[in-house]
């Protein structure tokens, strides 16, 4: 629809007083048309939860997923009242995901202590896997072999401490959910402050992981609930990017979405309302019972492993965290589980 409207405008542009739409606007509106104006998803039941293995984990959270040679590799947070760490597991079929053995990453050089919200990708220029996560700072570990979970290096950080731009705005919030995506020239590091802001730093691809710039505010909202945390940024076509941000709605967590022709923005609204979300309880039909009202922190299954974080907008599957809404315990003790939402794109 947007295409036709712009074409009509272009045709009428000779009329005096009617501003000619800029070519960039025209391209900008076309890019979103691979996405429907309304998203509809189906979801599985809860597939993966904590194991009864003496670790006392309350929730499995914040999954990052890679599909490589028909094996799904998942990195996730382990949550309990005492704190967070990370877990790795793999499987070839989602119906077996719940049976996959857990490798707790505190057994690798990643070590014990606060580590959470991982993102995994292969940084092709260095032939290394990167695991990006939070440890109070924005941290990363590397590994030449994703199948060897013991091979992850000790945490290093992207910044010396909390960048001033974030520190100055953090009262009442938390600095969380780091996310790296690279284009041909730069690698960008996004993070959130649970306080209404999404931040972005960058460094040349040739310098990554060093040299991250002082962050800039990529997006912000007056109500922190409308720009909360857990951002995902993907490349969905050449020079086209999708931004998802997890927000707090009236009945639970949901995702807003935007598109851009540049990772540095500006971002144009796609489905960006609780009443018309990218992904949330209001547009997910469950194949079993509705086991969660929150569709929370996770990620789309990509079509590449590399730093470009490419996805196919025609075949979107989102691995998310959900939670039984009737359980009433402290936030870190919530029994989060992982479920898979699948999108049928009528535009494809
Ligand atoms: C799956 O995970 C185990 C650790 O639990 C690891 O030893 C194995 O190499 C992984 N398999 C693949 C195919 O990556």
XYZ file of N, CA and C in Angstrom, residues 6-204:
597
model
N 3.122 6.210 -2.641
C 4.276 7.015 -3.035
C 4.370 7.170 -4.539
N 3.996 6.135 -5.273
C 4.022 6.229 -6.727
C 3.044 7.296 -7.179
N 1.864 7.300 -6.571
C 0.862 8.309 -6.918
C 1.410 9.697 -6.620
N 2.068 9.833 -5.503
C 2.645 11.123 -5.126
C 3.713 11.546 -6.133
N 4.520 10.580 -6.552
C 5.576 10.900 -7.518
C 4.948 11.405 -8.818
N 3.851 10.731 -9.233
C 3.161 11.126 -10.458
C 2.600 12.530 -10.363
N 2.157 12.888 -9.176
C 1.503 14.186 -8.985
C 2.497 15.290 -8.628
N 3.777 14.922 -8.649
C 4.768 15.855 -8.109
C 4.956 17.111 -8.952
N 4.445 17.084 -10.202
C 4.561 18.297 -11.033
C 3.579 19.375 -10.591
N 2.551 18.984 -9.813
C 1.564 19.961 -9.343
C 2.288 20.999 -8.473
N 2.153 22.294 -8.788
C 2.870 23.299 -8.013
C 2.469 23.238 -6.540
N 3.432 23.400 -5.685
C 3.134 23.432 -4.251
C 3.163 22.069 -3.614
N 3.174 21.015 -4.418
C 3.251 19.675 -3.834
C 4.713 19.252 -3.783
N 5.189 18.998 -2.590
C 6.610 18.645 -2.437
C 6.882 17.277 -3.047
N 7.941 17.188 -3.782
C 8.363 15.910 -4.353
C 8.982 15.052 -3.252
N 8.478 13.838 -3.058
C 9.102 13.015 -2.012
C 10.553 12.714 -2.390
N 11.408 12.749 -1.415
C 12.821 12.462 -1.675
C 12.983 10.998 -2.070
N 13.925 10.729 -2.940
C 14.171 9.340 -3.372
C 14.401 8.439 -2.165
N 15.093 8.973 -1.167
C 15.398 8.180 0.026
C 14.121 7.755 0.751
N 13.137 8.663 0.802
C 11.858 8.334 1.453
C 11.167 7.193 0.714
N 11.233 7.281 -0.622
C 10.585 6.281 -1.443
C 11.208 4.906 -1.184
N 12.535 4.858 -1.210
C 13.227 3.595 -0.944
C 12.914 3.111 0.462
N 12.876 4.051 1.386
C 12.610 3.755 2.779
C 11.256 3.081 2.968
N 10.241 3.569 2.223
C 8.913 2.995 2.416
C 8.832 1.630 1.740
N 9.603 1.451 0.655
C 9.567 0.152 -0.026
C 10.173 -0.947 0.822
N 11.204 -0.609 1.618
C 11.916 -1.634 2.360
C 10.998 -2.347 3.350
N 10.052 -1.626 3.906
C 9.202 -2.232 4.928
C 8.164 -3.166 4.324
N 7.982 -3.110 2.995
C 6.868 -3.832 2.412
C 7.081 -5.349 2.371
N 8.278 -5.851 2.645
C 8.423 -7.302 2.783
C 7.785 -7.771 4.081
N 7.463 -6.825 4.961
C 6.780 -7.168 6.204
C 5.302 -6.803 6.084
N 4.444 -7.600 6.701
C 3.018 -7.248 6.688
C 2.763 -6.056 7.616
N 1.606 -5.437 7.521
C 1.291 -4.333 8.434
C 0.855 -4.865 9.794
N 0.432 -6.138 9.803
C 0.064 -6.804 11.052
C 0.749 -8.158 11.108
N 1.393 -8.437 12.236
C 2.118 -9.702 12.365
C 1.245 -10.720 13.097
N 1.280 -11.962 12.628
C 0.555 -13.031 13.319
C 1.460 -14.239 13.478
N 1.522 -14.736 14.703
C 2.448 -15.822 15.040
C 1.689 -16.990 15.654
N 2.310 -18.187 15.547
C 1.850 -19.310 16.364
C 3.016 -19.676 17.280
N 2.719 -20.247 18.422
C 3.800 -20.626 19.327
C 3.615 -22.032 19.870
N 4.747 -22.647 20.139
C 4.777 -23.928 20.833
C 4.463 -23.711 22.314
N 4.328 -24.807 23.016
C 4.308 -24.829 24.474
C 5.727 -24.509 24.963
N 5.921 -24.417 26.247
C 7.281 -24.255 26.784
C 8.101 -25.480 26.399
N 9.308 -25.247 25.863
C 10.127 -26.350 25.351
C 11.326 -26.678 26.237
N 11.910 -25.623 26.820
C 13.148 -25.808 27.591
C 13.029 -25.083 28.918
N 13.330 -25.803 29.994
C 13.343 -25.187 31.316
C 14.523 -25.702 32.113
N 14.617 -25.288 33.368
C 15.725 -25.739 34.215
C 15.680 -27.254 34.423
N 16.835 -27.815 34.690
C 16.904 -29.262 34.961
C 16.996 -29.506 36.467
N 16.534 -30.700 36.853
C 16.597 -31.085 38.255
C 17.972 -31.708 38.514
N 18.998 -30.858 38.546
C 20.380 -31.360 38.570
C 21.179 -30.828 39.758
N 20.472 -30.326 40.755
C 21.155 -29.863 41.951
C 21.648 -28.426 41.883
N 21.553 -27.812 40.709
C 22.029 -26.438 40.563
C 21.022 -25.408 41.104
N 19.784 -25.830 41.248
C 18.767 -24.927 41.797
C 18.438 -23.740 40.900
N 18.563 -23.948 39.589
C 18.229 -22.878 38.631
C 16.711 -22.690 38.609
N 16.260 -21.436 38.668
C 14.815 -21.171 38.653
C 14.296 -20.942 37.235
N 15.105 -20.283 36.408
C 14.641 -19.941 35.062
C 15.735 -20.011 34.024
N 15.345 -20.413 32.795
C 16.242 -20.355 31.632
C 15.763 -19.175 30.793
N 16.676 -18.239 30.503
C 16.268 -16.944 29.962
C 17.162 -16.464 28.812
N 16.695 -15.408 28.138
C 17.511 -14.587 27.229
C 18.233 -15.398 26.151
N 17.571 -16.336 25.474
C 18.303 -17.205 24.553
C 18.857 -16.471 23.332
N 20.047 -16.910 22.903
C 20.621 -16.530 21.611
C 20.823 -17.825 20.860
N 20.494 -17.857 19.571
C 20.476 -19.134 18.851
C 21.139 -19.020 17.487
N 21.874 -20.072 17.134
C 22.536 -20.197 15.829
C 22.153 -21.564 15.271
N 21.827 -21.622 13.981
C 21.622 -22.897 13.295
C 22.822 -23.111 12.383
N 23.599 -24.173 12.656
C 24.797 -24.436 11.859
C 24.858 -25.924 11.550
N 24.972 -26.267 10.278
C 25.029 -27.669 9.834
C 23.915 -28.493 10.496
N 22.706 -27.952 10.448
C 21.516 -28.638 10.983
C 21.521 -28.840 12.495
N 22.403 -28.162 13.206
C 22.394 -28.211 14.671
C 22.070 -26.822 15.203
N 21.099 -26.765 16.105
C 20.807 -25.502 16.797
C 21.713 -25.408 18.020
N 22.394 -24.266 18.129
C 23.240 -23.997 19.299
C 22.577 -22.858 20.075
N 22.273 -23.097 21.347
C 21.593 -22.085 22.153
C 22.458 -21.694 23.339
N 22.568 -20.400 23.570
C 23.236 -19.843 24.755
C 22.162 -19.081 25.509
N 22.093 -19.251 26.814
C 21.012 -18.625 27.570
C 21.501 -18.248 28.965
N 20.720 -17.418 29.649
C 21.018 -17.093 31.046
C 20.392 -18.148 31.942
N 21.080 -18.460 33.047
C 20.485 -19.262 34.114
C 20.192 -18.289 35.248
N 18.952 -18.281 35.728
C 18.580 -17.318 36.768
C 18.142 -18.034 38.029
N 18.572 -17.520 39.135
C 18.031 -17.913 40.442
C 18.248 -16.734 41.376
N 17.686 -16.829 42.546
C 17.738 -15.697 43.471
C 19.176 -15.248 43.743
N 20.104 -16.215 43.773
C 21.506 -15.896 44.085
C 22.210 -15.194 42.937
N 21.634 -15.223 41.735
C 22.267 -14.512 40.630
C 22.198 -15.250 39.305
N 22.893 -14.669 38.333
C 22.806 -15.147 36.949
C 24.134 -15.720 36.480
N 24.054 -16.729 35.590
C 25.218 -17.158 34.827
C 24.699 -17.653 33.477
N 25.513 -18.427 32.743
C 25.170 -18.788 31.371
C 25.173 -20.300 31.170
N 24.386 -20.752 30.207
C 24.345 -22.169 29.860
C 24.362 -22.309 28.341
N 24.923 -23.414 27.874
C 24.944 -23.746 26.444
C 24.318 -25.118 26.245
N 23.546 -25.285 25.176
C 23.070 -26.620 24.790
C 22.803 -26.651 23.298
N 22.685 -27.848 22.747
C 22.411 -27.982 21.311
C 21.459 -29.131 21.040
N 20.815 -29.064 19.876
C 19.853 -30.101 19.475
C 19.620 -29.968 17.977
N 19.057 -31.014 17.371
C 18.804 -30.943 15.927
C 17.325 -30.719 15.625
N 16.479 -30.967 16.615
C 15.050 -30.855 16.385
C 14.407 -30.215 17.615
N 13.541 -29.226 17.392
C 12.969 -28.522 18.546
C 12.191 -29.442 19.476
N 11.648 -30.541 18.933
C 10.888 -31.424 19.825
C 11.803 -32.099 20.857
N 13.119 -32.112 20.572
C 14.076 -32.706 21.512
C 14.824 -31.658 22.337
N 14.485 -30.388 22.147
C 15.255 -29.310 22.788
C 15.301 -29.476 24.307
N 14.167 -29.901 24.879
C 14.079 -30.022 26.340
C 14.963 -31.130 26.899
N 15.407 -32.060 26.026
C 16.240 -33.179 26.481
C 17.727 -32.911 26.305
N 18.075 -31.784 25.645
C 19.493 -31.491 25.373
C 20.249 -31.313 26.685
N 21.406 -31.985 26.841
C 22.197 -31.790 28.064
C 22.653 -30.335 28.172
N 22.711 -29.840 29.395
C 23.194 -28.472 29.636
C 24.693 -28.485 29.891
N 25.399 -27.586 29.255
C 26.796 -27.316 29.635
C 26.807 -25.932 30.283
N 27.011 -25.898 31.591
C 27.032 -24.604 32.290
C 28.366 -23.919 32.026
N 28.292 -22.695 31.534
C 29.507 -22.028 31.052
C 30.405 -21.521 32.171
N 29.948 -21.642 33.435
C 30.876 -21.313 34.534
C 31.985 -22.373 34.638
N 31.809 -23.501 33.904
C 32.871 -24.531 33.847
C 33.953 -24.170 32.829
N 33.692 -23.182 31.980
C 34.706 -22.688 31.041
C 35.404 -21.494 31.699
N 36.322 -20.855 30.969
C 37.017 -19.693 31.532
C 36.092 -18.473 31.683
N 34.861 -18.574 31.189
C 33.885 -17.490 31.431
C 33.693 -17.316 32.937
N 33.744 -18.445 33.645
C 33.804 -18.402 35.113
C 32.481 -18.110 35.804
N 32.546 -18.096 37.123
C 31.356 -17.874 37.941
C 31.116 -16.378 38.123
N 30.003 -16.041 38.763
C 29.671 -14.637 38.998
C 28.637 -14.166 37.987
N 28.339 -12.885 38.045
C 27.260 -12.320 37.245
C 27.617 -12.253 35.764
N 26.975 -13.106 34.969
C 27.046 -13.050 33.514
C 25.636 -13.333 33.022
N 25.145 -12.560 32.060
C 23.769 -12.768 31.603
C 23.560 -12.200 30.203
N 22.423 -12.607 29.622
C 21.915 -12.080 28.353
C 22.930 -12.214 27.213
N 23.257 -13.472 26.846
C 24.262 -13.684 25.805
C 23.752 -13.411 24.389
N 24.688 -13.074 23.514
C 24.439 -13.031 22.068
C 25.620 -13.730 21.414
N 25.347 -14.705 20.530
C 26.443 -15.439 19.883
C 26.464 -15.122 18.393
N 27.660 -14.959 17.839
C 27.820 -14.830 16.379
C 29.252 -15.181 16.013
N 29.459 -15.467 14.722
C 30.783 -15.792 14.204
C 31.353 -14.537 13.571
N 32.493 -14.087 14.066
C 33.125 -12.905 13.489
C 34.097 -13.383 12.407
N 33.608 -13.389 11.172
C 34.343 -13.989 10.051
C 35.757 -13.422 9.865
N 35.971 -12.096 9.985
C 37.332 -11.585 9.755
C 38.383 -12.217 10.669
N 37.991 -12.666 11.854
C 38.963 -13.277 12.787
C 38.772 -14.788 12.915
N 37.792 -15.341 12.162
C 37.469 -16.769 12.258
C 37.248 -17.200 13.717
N 36.516 -16.387 14.453
C 36.262 -16.645 15.873
C 34.789 -16.452 16.185
N 34.261 -17.329 17.046
C 32.930 -17.110 17.613
C 33.049 -16.110 18.752
N 32.087 -15.216 18.834
C 32.006 -14.263 19.942
C 30.749 -14.536 20.748
N 30.888 -14.512 22.047
C 29.738 -14.522 22.945
C 29.777 -13.178 23.666
N 28.747 -12.353 23.428
C 28.652 -11.017 24.028
C 27.628 -11.120 25.156
N 27.915 -10.573 26.302
C 26.985 -10.680 27.444
C 27.258 -9.552 28.430
N 26.424 -9.469 29.448
C 26.621 -8.436 30.465
C 27.232 -9.057 31.713
N 28.151 -8.337 32.340
C 28.744 -8.785 33.608
C 28.911 -7.561 34.521
N 27.999 -6.603 34.355
C 28.149 -5.299 34.995
C 28.699 -4.302 33.989
N 29.521 -4.807 33.076
C 30.007 -4.059 31.923
C 29.453 -4.784 30.687
N 29.866 -4.374 29.501
C 29.555 -5.108 28.274
C 30.740 -6.020 28.008
N 30.535 -7.331 28.117
C 31.654 -8.273 28.071
C 31.575 -9.178 26.850
N 32.710 -9.820 26.540
C 32.715 -10.840 25.483
C 33.743 -11.907 25.808
N 33.490 -13.106 25.244
C 34.449 -14.202 25.255
C 34.517 -14.700 23.827
N 35.608 -15.364 23.461
C 35.730 -15.893 22.104
C 36.062 -17.378 22.146
N 35.831 -18.031 20.984
C 36.032 -19.478 20.891
C 36.161 -19.836 19.413
N 37.203 -20.560 19.010
C 37.306 -20.941 17.594
C 36.301 -22.034 17.201
N 35.706 -22.727 18.192
C 34.846 -23.883 17.887
C 33.577 -23.842 18.738
N 32.453 -23.552 18.101
C 31.192 -23.421 18.859
C 30.795 -24.752 19.505
N 31.292 -25.864 18.978
C 30.954 -27.180 19.527
C 31.773 -27.560 20.760
N 32.710 -26.705 21.120
C 33.559 -26.982 22.290
C 33.296 -25.936 23.381
N 32.254 -26.159 24.188
C 31.864 -25.102 25.138
C 32.916 -24.811 26.205
N 33.871 -25.740 26.375
C 34.940 -25.475 27.334
C 35.953 -24.452 26.801
N 35.854 -24.173 25.488
C 36.868 -23.351 24.828
C 36.669 -21.843 24.926
N 35.615 -21.393 25.599
C 35.374 -19.948 25.686
C 36.406 -19.279 26.601
N 36.893 -18.121 26.172
C 37.918 -17.392 26.928
C 37.310 -16.629 28.106
N 38.185 -16.204 29.015
C 37.751 -15.388 30.159
C 37.147 -14.073 29.659
N 36.209 -13.491 30.427
C 35.558 -12.251 29.988
C 36.548 -11.090 29.789
N 36.341 -10.361 28.697
C 36.981 -9.049 28.520
C 35.842 -8.073 28.284
N 36.102 -6.784 28.474
C 35.001 -5.818 28.326
C 35.252 -4.845 27.182
N 34.146 -4.345 26.616
C 34.211 -3.387 25.509
C 34.549 -1.978 25.996
N 34.226 -1.681 27.255
C 34.465 -0.346 27.809
C 35.281 -0.486 29.092
N 35.887 0.624 29.519
C 36.636 0.609 30.783
C 35.715 0.552 31.990
N 34.544 1.118 31.851
C 33.546 1.113 32.920
C 32.234 1.508 32.274
N 31.234 1.890 33.075
C 29.975 2.335 32.477
C 30.235 3.664 31.761
N 29.956 3.728 30.453
C 30.190 4.999 29.744
C 29.380 6.135 30.370
N 29.964 7.335 30.366
C 29.364 8.484 31.044
C 27.947 8.791 30.534
N 27.767 8.665 29.219
C 26.456 8.947 28.609
C 25.372 8.068 29.243
N 25.740 6.834 29.590
C 24.787 5.899 30.195
C 24.698 6.156 31.704
N 25.846 6.256 32.352
C 25.906 6.490 33.802
C 25.038 7.687 34.204
N 25.123 8.758 33.416
C 24.387 9.996 33.722
C 22.869 9.831 33.685
N 22.389 8.767 33.035
C 20.944 8.583 32.836
C 20.409 7.336 33.513
N 21.225 6.730 34.380
C 20.921 5.390 34.874
C 20.088 5.343 36.152
N 19.855 6.485 36.801
C 19.136 6.470 38.079
C 17.771 5.816 37.894
N 17.555 4.717 38.610
C 16.289 3.995 38.494
C 16.326 2.904 37.445
N 17.437 2.785 36.722
C 17.526 1.759 35.683
C 18.700 0.835 35.888
N 18.941 -0.017 34.889
C 20.082 -0.933 34.887
C 20.657 -0.955 33.471
N 21.973 -1.053 33.369
C 22.609 -1.125 32.054
C 22.671 -2.586 31.632
N 21.911 -2.951 30.609
C 21.728 -4.369 30.259
C 21.684 -4.626 28.745
N 21.746 -5.912 28.409
C 21.371 -6.441 27.094
C 22.177 -5.873 25.935
N 23.468 -6.216 25.946
C 24.369 -5.781 24.881
C 24.138 -6.603 23.606
N 24.270 -5.941 22.488
C 23.982 -6.578 21.197
C 24.911 -6.013 20.140
N 25.648 -6.887 19.462
C 26.579 -6.444 18.414
C 26.070 -6.865 17.043
N 26.131 -5.961 16.081
C 25.871 -6.259 14.667
C 26.829 -5.405 13.840
N 27.355 -5.982 12.766
C 28.314 -5.249 11.926
C 27.764 -5.070 10.506
N 28.095 -3.943 9.896
C 27.902 -3.778 8.454
C 29.283 -3.877 7.812
N 29.440 -3.416 6.567
C 30.741 -3.576 5.887
C 31.847 -2.772 6.565
N 31.457 -1.633 7.175
C 32.483 -0.729 7.711
C 32.643 -0.825 9.229
N 31.538 -0.910 9.939
C 31.572 -0.786 11.399
C 30.866 -1.936 12.109
N 31.324 -2.177 13.336
C 30.567 -3.013 14.257
C 29.906 -2.081 15.264
N 28.622 -2.348 15.520
C 27.821 -1.492 16.394
C 27.480 -2.278 17.648
N 27.561 -1.633 18.785
C 27.219 -2.266 20.063
C 26.033 -1.522 20.666
N 24.896 -2.202 20.741
C 23.683 -1.628 21.336
C 23.571 -2.080 22.786
N 22.933 -1.270 23.606
C 22.603 -1.672 24.975
C 21.407 -0.855 25.448
N 20.806 -1.298 26.552
C 19.604 -0.650 27.079
C 19.840 -0.226 28.515
N 18.979 0.681 29.013
C 19.165 1.131 30.404
C 17.932 0.878 31.287
N 16.981 0.075 30.811
C 15.730 -0.164 31.571
C 15.134 1.162 32.036
N 15.416 2.196 31.271
C 15.047 3.539 31.710
C 14.564 4.378 30.525
N 14.181 3.654 29.425
C 13.617 4.362 28.270
C 14.592 4.660 27.150
N 15.816 4.102 27.250
C 16.801 4.445 26.213
C 17.512 3.224 25.639
N 17.740 3.324 24.320
C 18.578 2.359 23.608
C 19.835 3.112 23.173
N 20.995 2.562 23.496
C 22.275 3.211 23.181
C 22.991 2.461 22.062
N 23.877 3.183 21.364
C 24.689 2.570 20.300
C 26.095 3.155 20.307
N 27.082 2.250 20.256
C 28.491 2.622 20.066
C 28.943 2.002 18.760
N 30.071 2.439 18.242
C 30.604 1.758 17.063
C 32.122 1.755 17.048
N 32.656 0.811 16.268
C 34.101 0.744 16.035
C 34.291 0.169 14.633
N 35.363 0.547 13.923
C 35.582 -0.045 12.597
C 35.712 -1.569 12.690
